[in-house]
PDB file of C-alpha atoms in Angstrom:
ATOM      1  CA  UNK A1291     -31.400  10.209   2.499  1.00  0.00           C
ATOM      2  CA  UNK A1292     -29.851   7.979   0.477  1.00  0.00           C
ATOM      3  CA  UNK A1293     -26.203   7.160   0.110  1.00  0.00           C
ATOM      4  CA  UNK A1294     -23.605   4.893  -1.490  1.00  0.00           C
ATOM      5  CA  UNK A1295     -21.741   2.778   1.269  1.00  0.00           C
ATOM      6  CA  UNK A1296     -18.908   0.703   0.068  1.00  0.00           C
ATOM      7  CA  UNK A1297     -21.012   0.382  -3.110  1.00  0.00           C
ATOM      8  CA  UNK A1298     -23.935  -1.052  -1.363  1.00  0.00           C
ATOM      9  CA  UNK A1299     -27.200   1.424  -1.307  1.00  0.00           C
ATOM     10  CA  UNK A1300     -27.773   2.646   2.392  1.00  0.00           C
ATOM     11  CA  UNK A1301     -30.291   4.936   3.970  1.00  0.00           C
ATOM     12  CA  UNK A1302     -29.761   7.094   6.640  1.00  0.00           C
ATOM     13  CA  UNK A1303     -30.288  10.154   9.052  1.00  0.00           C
ATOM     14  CA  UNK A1304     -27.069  11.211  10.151  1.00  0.00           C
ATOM     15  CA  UNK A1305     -26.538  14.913   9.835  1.00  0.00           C
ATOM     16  CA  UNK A1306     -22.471  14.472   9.122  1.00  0.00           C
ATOM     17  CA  UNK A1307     -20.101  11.677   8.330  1.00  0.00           C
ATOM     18  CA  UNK A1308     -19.253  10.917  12.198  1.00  0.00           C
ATOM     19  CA  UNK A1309     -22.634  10.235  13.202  1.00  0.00           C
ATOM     20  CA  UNK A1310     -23.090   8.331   9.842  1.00  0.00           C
ATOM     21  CA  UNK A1311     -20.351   6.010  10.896  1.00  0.00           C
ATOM     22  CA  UNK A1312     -21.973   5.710  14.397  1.00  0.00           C
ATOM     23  CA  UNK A1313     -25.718   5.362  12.681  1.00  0.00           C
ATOM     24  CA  UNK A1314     -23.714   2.147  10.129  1.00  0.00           C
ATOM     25  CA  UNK A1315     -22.317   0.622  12.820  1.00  0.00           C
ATOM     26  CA  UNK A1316     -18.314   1.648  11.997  1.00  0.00           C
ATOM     27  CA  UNK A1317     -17.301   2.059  15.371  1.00  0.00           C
ATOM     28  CA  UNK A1318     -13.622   0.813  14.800  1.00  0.00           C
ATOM     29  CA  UNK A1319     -11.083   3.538  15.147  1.00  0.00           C
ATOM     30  CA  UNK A1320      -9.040   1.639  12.426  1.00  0.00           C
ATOM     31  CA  UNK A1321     -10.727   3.191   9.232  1.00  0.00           C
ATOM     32  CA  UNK A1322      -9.678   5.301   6.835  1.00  0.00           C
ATOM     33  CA  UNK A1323     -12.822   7.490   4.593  1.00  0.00           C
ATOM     34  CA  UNK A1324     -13.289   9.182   1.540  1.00  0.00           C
ATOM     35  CA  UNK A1325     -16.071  10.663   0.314  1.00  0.00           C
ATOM     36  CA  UNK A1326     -16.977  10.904  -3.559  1.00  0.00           C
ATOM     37  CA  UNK A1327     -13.010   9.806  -4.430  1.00  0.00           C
ATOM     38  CA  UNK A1328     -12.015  12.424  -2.069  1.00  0.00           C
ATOM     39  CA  UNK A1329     -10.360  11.280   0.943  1.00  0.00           C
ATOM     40  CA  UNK A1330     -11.729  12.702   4.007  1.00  0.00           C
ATOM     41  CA  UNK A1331      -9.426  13.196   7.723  1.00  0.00           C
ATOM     42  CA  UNK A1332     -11.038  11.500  11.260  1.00  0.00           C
ATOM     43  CA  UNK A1333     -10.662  15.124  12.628  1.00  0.00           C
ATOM     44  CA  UNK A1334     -12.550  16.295   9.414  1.00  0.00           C
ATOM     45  CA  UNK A1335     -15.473  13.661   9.966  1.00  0.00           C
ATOM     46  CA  UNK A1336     -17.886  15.716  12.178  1.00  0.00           C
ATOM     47  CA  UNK A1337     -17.681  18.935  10.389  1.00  0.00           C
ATOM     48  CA  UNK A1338     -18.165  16.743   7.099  1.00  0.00           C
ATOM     49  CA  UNK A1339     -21.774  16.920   6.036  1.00  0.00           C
ATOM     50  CA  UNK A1340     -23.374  14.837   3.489  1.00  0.00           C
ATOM     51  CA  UNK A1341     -25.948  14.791   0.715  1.00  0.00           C
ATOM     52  CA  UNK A1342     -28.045  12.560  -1.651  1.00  0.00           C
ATOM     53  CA  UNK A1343     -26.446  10.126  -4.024  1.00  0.00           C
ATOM     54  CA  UNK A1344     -22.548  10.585  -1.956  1.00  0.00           C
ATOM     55  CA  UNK A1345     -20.486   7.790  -2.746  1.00  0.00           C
ATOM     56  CA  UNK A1346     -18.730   6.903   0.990  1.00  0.00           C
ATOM     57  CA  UNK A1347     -15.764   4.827   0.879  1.00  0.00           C
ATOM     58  CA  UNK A1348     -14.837   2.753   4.489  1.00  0.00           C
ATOM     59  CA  UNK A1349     -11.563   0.874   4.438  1.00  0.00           C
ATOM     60  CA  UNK A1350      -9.543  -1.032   6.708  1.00  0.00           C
ATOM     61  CA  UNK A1351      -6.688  -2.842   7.207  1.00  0.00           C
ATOM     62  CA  UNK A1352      -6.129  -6.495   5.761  1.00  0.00           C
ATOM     63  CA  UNK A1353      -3.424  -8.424   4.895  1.00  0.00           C
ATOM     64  CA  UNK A1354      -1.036  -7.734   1.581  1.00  0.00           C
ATOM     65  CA  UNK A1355       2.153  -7.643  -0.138  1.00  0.00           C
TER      66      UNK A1355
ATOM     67  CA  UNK B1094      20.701   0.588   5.144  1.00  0.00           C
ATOM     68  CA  UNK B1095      18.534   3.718   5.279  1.00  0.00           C
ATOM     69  CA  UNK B1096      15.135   4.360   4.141  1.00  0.00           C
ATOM     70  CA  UNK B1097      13.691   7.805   4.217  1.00  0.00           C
ATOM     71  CA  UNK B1098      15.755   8.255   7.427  1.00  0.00           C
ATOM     72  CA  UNK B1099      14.953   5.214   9.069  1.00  0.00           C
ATOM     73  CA  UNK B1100      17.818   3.058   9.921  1.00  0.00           C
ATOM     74  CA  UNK B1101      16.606  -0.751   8.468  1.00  0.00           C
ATOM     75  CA  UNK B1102      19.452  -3.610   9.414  1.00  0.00           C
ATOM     76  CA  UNK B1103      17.381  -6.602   7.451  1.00  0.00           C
ATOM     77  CA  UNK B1104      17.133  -6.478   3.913  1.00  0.00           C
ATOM     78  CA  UNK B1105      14.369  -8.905   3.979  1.00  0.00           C
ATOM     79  CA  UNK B1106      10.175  -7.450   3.824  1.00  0.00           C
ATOM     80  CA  UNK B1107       7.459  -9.583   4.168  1.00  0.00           C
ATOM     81  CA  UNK B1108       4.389  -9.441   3.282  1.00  0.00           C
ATOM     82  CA  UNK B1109       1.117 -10.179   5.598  1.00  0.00           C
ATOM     83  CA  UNK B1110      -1.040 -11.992   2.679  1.00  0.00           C
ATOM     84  CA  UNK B1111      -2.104 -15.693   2.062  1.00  0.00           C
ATOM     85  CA  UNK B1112      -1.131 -17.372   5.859  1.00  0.00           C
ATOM     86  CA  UNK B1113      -2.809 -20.042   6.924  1.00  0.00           C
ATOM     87  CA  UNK B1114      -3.551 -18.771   9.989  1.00  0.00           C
ATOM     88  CA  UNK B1115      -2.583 -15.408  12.042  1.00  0.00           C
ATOM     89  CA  UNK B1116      -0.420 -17.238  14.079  1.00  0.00           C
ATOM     90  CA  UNK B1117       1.343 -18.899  11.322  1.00  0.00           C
ATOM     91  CA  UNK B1118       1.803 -14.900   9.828  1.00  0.00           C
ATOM     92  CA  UNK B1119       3.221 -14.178  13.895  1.00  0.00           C
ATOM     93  CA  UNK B1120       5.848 -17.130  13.417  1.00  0.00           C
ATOM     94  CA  UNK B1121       6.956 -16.629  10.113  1.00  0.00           C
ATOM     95  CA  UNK B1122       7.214 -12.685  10.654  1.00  0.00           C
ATOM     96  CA  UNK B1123       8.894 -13.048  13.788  1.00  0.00           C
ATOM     97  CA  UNK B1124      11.360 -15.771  12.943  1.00  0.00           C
ATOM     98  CA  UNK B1125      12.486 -13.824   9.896  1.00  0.00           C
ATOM     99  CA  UNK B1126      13.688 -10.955  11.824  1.00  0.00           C
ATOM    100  CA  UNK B1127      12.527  -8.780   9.374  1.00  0.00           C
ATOM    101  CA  UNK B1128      12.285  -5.155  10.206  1.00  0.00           C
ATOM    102  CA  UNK B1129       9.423  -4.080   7.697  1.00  0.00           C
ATOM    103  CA  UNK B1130       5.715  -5.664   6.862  1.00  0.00           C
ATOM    104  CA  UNK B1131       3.774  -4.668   3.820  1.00  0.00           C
ATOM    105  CA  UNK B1132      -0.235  -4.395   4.937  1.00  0.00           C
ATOM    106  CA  UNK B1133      -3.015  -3.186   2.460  1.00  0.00           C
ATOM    107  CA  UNK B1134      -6.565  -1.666   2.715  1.00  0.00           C
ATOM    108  CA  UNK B1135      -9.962  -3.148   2.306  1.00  0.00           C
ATOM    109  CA  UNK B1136     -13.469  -2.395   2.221  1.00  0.00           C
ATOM    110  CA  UNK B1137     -14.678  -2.617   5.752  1.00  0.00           C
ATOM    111  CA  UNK B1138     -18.195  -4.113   7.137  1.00  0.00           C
ATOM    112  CA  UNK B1139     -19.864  -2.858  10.126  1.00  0.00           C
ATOM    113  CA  UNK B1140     -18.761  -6.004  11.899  1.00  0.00           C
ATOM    114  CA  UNK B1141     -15.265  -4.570  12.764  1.00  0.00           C
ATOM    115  CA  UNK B1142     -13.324  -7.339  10.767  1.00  0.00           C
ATOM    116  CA  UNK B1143     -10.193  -5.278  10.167  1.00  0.00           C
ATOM    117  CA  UNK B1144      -9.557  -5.050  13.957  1.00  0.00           C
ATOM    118  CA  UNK B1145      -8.093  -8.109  14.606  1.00  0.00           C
ATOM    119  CA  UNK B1146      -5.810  -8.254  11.787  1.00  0.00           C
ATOM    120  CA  UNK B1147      -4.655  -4.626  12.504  1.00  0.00           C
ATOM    121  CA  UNK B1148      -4.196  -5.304  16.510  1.00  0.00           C
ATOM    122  CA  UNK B1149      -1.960  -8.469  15.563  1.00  0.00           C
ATOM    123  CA  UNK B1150       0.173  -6.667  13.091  1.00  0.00           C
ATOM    124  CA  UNK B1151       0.920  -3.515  15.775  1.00  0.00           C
ATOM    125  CA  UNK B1152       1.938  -6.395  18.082  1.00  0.00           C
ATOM    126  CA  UNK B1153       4.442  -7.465  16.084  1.00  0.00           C
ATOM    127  CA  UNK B1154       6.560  -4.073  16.546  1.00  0.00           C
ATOM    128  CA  UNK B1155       7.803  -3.851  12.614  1.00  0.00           C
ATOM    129  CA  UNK B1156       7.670  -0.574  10.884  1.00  0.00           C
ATOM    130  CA  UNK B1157       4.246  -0.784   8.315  1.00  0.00           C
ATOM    131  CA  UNK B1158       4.338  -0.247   4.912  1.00  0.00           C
ATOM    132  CA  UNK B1159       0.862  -0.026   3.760  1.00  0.00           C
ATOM    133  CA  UNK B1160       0.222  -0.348  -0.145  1.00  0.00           C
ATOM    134  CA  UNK B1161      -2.202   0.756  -2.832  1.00  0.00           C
ATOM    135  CA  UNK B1162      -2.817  -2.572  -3.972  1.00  0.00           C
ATOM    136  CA  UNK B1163      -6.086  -2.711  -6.438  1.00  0.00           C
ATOM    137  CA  UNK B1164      -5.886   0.677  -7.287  1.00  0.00           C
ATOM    138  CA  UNK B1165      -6.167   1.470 -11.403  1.00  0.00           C
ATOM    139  CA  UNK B1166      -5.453   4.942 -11.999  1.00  0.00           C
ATOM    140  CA  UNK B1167      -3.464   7.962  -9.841  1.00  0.00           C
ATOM    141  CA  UNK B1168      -5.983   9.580  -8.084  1.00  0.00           C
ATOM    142  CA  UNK B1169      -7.384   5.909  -6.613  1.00  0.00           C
ATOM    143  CA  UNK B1170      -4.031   5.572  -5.547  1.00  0.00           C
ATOM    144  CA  UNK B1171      -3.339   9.024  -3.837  1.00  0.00           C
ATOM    145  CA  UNK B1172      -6.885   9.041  -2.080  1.00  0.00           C
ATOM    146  CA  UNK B1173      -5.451   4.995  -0.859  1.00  0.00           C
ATOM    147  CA  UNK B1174      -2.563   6.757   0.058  1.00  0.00           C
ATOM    148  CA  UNK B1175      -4.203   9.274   2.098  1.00  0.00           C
ATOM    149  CA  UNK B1176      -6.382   6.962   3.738  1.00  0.00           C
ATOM    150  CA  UNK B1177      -3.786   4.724   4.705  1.00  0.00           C
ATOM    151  CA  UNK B1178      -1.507   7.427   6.297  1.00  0.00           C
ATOM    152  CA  UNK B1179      -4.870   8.668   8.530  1.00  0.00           C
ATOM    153  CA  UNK B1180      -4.773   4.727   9.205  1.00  0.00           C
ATOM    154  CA  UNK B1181      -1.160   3.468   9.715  1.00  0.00           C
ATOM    155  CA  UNK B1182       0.414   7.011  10.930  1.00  0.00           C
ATOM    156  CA  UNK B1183       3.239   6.566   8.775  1.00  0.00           C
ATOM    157  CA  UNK B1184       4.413   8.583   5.684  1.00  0.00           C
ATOM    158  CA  UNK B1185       5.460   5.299   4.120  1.00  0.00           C
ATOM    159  CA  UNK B1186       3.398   4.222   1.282  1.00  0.00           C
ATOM    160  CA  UNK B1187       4.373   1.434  -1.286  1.00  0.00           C
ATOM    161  CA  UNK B1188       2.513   3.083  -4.328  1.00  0.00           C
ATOM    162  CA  UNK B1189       1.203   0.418  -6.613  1.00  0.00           C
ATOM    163  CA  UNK B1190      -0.977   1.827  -9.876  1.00  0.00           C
ATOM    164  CA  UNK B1191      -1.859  -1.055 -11.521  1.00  0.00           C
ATOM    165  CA  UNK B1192      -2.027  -1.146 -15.732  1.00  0.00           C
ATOM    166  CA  UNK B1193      -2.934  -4.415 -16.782  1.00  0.00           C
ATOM    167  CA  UNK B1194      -5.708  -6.583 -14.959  1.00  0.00           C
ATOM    168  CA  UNK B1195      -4.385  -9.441 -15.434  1.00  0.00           C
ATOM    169  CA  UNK B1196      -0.398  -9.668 -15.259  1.00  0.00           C
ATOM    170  CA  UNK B1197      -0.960  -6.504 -12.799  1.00  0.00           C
ATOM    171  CA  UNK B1198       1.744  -5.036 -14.366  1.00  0.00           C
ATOM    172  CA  UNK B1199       2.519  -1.187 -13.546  1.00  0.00           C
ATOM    173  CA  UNK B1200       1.005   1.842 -15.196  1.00  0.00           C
ATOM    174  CA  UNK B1201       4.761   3.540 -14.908  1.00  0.00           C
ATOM    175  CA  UNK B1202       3.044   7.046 -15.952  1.00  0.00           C
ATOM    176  CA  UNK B1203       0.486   7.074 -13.715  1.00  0.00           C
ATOM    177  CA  UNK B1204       2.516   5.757 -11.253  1.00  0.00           C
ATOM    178  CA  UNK B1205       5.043   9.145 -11.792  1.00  0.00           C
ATOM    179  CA  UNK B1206       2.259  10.967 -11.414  1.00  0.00           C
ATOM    180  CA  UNK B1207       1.069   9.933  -7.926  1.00  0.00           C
ATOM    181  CA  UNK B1208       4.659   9.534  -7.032  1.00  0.00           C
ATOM    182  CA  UNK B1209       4.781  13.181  -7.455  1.00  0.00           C
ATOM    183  CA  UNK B1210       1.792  14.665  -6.066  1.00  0.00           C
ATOM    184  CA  UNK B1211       2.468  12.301  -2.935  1.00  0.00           C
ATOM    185  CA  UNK B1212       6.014  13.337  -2.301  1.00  0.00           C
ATOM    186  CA  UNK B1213       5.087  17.065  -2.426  1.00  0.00           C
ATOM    187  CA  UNK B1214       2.601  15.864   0.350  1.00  0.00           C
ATOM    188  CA  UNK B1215       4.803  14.704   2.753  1.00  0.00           C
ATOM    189  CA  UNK B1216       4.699  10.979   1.442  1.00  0.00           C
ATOM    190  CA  UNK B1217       7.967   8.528   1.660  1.00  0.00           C
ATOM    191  CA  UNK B1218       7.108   6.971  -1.319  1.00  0.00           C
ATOM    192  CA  UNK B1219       8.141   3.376  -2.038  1.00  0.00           C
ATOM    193  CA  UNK B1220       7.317   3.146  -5.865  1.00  0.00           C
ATOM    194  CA  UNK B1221       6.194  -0.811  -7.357  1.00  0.00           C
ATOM    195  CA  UNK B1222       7.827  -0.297 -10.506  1.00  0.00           C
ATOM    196  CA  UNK B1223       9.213  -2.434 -13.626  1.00  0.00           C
ATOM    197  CA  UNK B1224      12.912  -2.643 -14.186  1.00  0.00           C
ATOM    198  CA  UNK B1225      13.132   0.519 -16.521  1.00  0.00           C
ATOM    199  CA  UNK B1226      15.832   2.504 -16.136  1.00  0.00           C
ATOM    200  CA  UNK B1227      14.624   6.079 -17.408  1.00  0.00           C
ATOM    201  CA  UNK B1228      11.004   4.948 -15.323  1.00  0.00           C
ATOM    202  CA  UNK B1229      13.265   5.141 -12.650  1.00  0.00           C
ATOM    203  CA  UNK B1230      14.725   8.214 -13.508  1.00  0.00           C
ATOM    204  CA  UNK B1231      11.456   9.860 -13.560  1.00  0.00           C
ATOM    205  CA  UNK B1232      10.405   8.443 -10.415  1.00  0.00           C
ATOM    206  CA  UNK B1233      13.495   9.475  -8.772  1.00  0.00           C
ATOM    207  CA  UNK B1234      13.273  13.373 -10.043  1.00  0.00           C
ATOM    208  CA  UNK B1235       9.643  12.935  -8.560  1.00  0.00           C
ATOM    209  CA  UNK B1236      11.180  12.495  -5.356  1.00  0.00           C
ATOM    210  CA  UNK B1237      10.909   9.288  -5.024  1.00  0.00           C
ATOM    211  CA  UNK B1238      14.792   7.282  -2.933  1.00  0.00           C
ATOM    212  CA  UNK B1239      13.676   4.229  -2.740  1.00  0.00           C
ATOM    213  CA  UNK B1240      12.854   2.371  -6.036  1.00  0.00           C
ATOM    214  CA  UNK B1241      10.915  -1.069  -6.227  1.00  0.00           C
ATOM    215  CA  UNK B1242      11.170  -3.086  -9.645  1.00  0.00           C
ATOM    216  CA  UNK B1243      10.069  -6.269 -10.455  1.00  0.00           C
ATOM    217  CA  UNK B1244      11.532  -9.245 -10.309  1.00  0.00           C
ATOM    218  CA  UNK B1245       8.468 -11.075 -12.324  1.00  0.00           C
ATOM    219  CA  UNK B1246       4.209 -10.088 -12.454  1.00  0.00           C
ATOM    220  CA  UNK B1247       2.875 -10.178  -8.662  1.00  0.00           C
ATOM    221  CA  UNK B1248       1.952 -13.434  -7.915  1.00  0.00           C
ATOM    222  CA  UNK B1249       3.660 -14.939 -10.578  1.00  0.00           C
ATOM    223  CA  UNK B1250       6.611 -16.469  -8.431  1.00  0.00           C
ATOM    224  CA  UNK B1251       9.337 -16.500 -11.418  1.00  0.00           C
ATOM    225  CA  UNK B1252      11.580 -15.522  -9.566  1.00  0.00           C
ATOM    226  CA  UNK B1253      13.914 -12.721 -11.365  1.00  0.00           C
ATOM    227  CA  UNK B1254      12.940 -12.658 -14.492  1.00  0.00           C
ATOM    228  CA  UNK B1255      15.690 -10.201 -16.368  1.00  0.00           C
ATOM    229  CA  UNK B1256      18.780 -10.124 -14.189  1.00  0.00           C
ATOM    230  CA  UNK B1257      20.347  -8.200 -16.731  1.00  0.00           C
ATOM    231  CA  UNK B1258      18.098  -5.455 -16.341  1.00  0.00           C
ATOM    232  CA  UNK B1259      17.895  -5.554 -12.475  1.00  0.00           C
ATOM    233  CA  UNK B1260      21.553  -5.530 -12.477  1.00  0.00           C
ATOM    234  CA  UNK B1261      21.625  -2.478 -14.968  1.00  0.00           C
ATOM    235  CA  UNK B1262      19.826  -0.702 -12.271  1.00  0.00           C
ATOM    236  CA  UNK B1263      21.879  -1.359  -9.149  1.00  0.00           C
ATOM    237  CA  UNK B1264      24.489   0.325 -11.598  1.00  0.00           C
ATOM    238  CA  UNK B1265      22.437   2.854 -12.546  1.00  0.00           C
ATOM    239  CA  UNK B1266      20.862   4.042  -9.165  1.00  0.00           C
ATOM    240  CA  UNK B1267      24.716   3.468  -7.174  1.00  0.00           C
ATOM    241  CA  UNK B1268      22.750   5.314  -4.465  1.00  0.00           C
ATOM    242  CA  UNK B1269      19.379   4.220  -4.141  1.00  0.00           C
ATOM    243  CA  UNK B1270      18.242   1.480  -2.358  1.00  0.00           C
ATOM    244  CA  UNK B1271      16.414  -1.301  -4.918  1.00  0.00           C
ATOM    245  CA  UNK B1272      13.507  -3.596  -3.314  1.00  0.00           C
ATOM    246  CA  UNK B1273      12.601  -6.626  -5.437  1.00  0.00           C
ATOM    247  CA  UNK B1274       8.546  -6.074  -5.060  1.00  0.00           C
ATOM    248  CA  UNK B1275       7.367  -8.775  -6.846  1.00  0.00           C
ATOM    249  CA  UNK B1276       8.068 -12.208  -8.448  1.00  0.00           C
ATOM    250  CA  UNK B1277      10.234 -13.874  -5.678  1.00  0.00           C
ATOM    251  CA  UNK B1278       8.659 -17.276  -5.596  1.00  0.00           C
ATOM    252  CA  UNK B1279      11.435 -19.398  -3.441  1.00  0.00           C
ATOM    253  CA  UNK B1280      13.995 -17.959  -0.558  1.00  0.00           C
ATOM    254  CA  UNK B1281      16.707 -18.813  -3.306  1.00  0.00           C
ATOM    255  CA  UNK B1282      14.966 -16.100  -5.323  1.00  0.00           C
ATOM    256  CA  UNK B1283      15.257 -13.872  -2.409  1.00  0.00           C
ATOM    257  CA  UNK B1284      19.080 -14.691  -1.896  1.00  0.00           C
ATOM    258  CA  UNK B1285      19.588 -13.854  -5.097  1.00  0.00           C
ATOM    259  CA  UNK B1286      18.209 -10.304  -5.115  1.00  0.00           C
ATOM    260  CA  UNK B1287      20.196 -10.105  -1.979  1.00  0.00           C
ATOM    261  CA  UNK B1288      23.859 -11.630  -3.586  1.00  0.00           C
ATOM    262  CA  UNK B1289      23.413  -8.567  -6.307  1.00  0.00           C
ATOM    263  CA  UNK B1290      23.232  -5.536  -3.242  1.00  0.00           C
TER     264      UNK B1290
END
């Protein structure tokens, strides 16, 4: 299916949001998601499914004020 | 002084934005003894690149203070929030809800409006607010006890722009501790801040 990543168009197979990090390539344990505006828990990722047209949202830390 | 039950002996934060180079951020961080670093959130790639920034800043032993820098309305900035709490592990959150593209100046109501739904979610909220008292007010019944005004627009480097109304705070919050968030463009400007309590 197709999904929104970081507002870039991405396909993929992954059954929930876990394995969809896995399938991306967002292996670092220092990310925070949210999925359609909603923010989503690490311990919520695996029992997270998701469908066509979601809008995922990957951040991580950077420098700021 | 004390902030949300933390014990804080500097009065000085820095910020982790716009060093040279990550070791000039380690020097500068460590040789101001400061007890508190302000860190924000980005859109990550696949590549990892937040890593190394985020293994340098836990080396540095300071208590975070993530922000919700970029973020235009309320909810952006409570989802931030939330995101940066399943990050950071802290309840500290310096809540910025940004009004006006360009001067970045605050959008004080939605800013009382995340301020509140983030409090009554276990959030320590550290507010980037102007230098309005009944804003304050507000901001304060939303549970906010820590306040953070302006000193001039982020970025701007002005320095304190209105001492009369920053001053008119300290005597109108006796008990709340006042940050300077934004504006301070020299140490003097800093001192200053610092001279008033």
């Amino acid at each position: 299916m197709q999904i929104t990543v970081n507002r870039e168009p991405r396909k993929i197979t992954g059954a929930n949001l876990s394995t969809t990090l896995t399938e991306l390539g967002f292996t670092s344990p220092a990310i925070a998601t949210a999925l359609n505006g909603v923010f989503v828990a690490a311990a919520d990722r695996d029992t997270t499914t998701l469908r066509q047209n979601d809008k995922l949202e990957i951040l991580s830390p950077m420098q700021g004020g | 002084m004390n902030f949300y039950g933390t014990e804080i002996s500097s009065p000085l934060l820095m910020g982790t934005a716009q060093y040279p180079s990550p070791a000039v951020l380690v020097d500068a961080i460590k040789g101001s003894r400061t007890e508190i670093i302000t860190v924000s959130l980005r859109r990550e790639t696949a590549s990892g690149q937040g890593d190394g920034f985020w293994n340098i800043v836990k080396s540095l032993g300071c208590h975070i203070l993530p922000n919700t820098a970029g973020c235009h309305s309320a909810q952006e900035a409570i989802t931030t929030a939330q995101m940066a709490r399943d990050i950071f592990g802290t309840n500290w959150i310096k809540l910025e809800v940004i009004g006006h593209a360009d001067s970045l100046q605050p959008d004080v109501f939605g800013l009382i409006e995340a301020a509140g739904v983030l409090a009554a979610d276990g959030f320590q909220v550290f507010p980037y607010t102007t230098d309005d008292l009944i804003v304050g007010e507000k901001l304060v019944a939303a549970g906010c006890e820590i306040l953070m005004p302006w000193g001039a627009p982020i970025g701007s480097g002005q320095g304190l722009r209105c001492p009369d109304a920053l001053r008119a705070m300290r005597g109108h919050f006796p008990d709340i501790p006042l940050i300077i968030d934004a504006g301070i463009g020299r140490p003097s400007h800093a001192m200053q801040a610092m001279e008033w309590g």
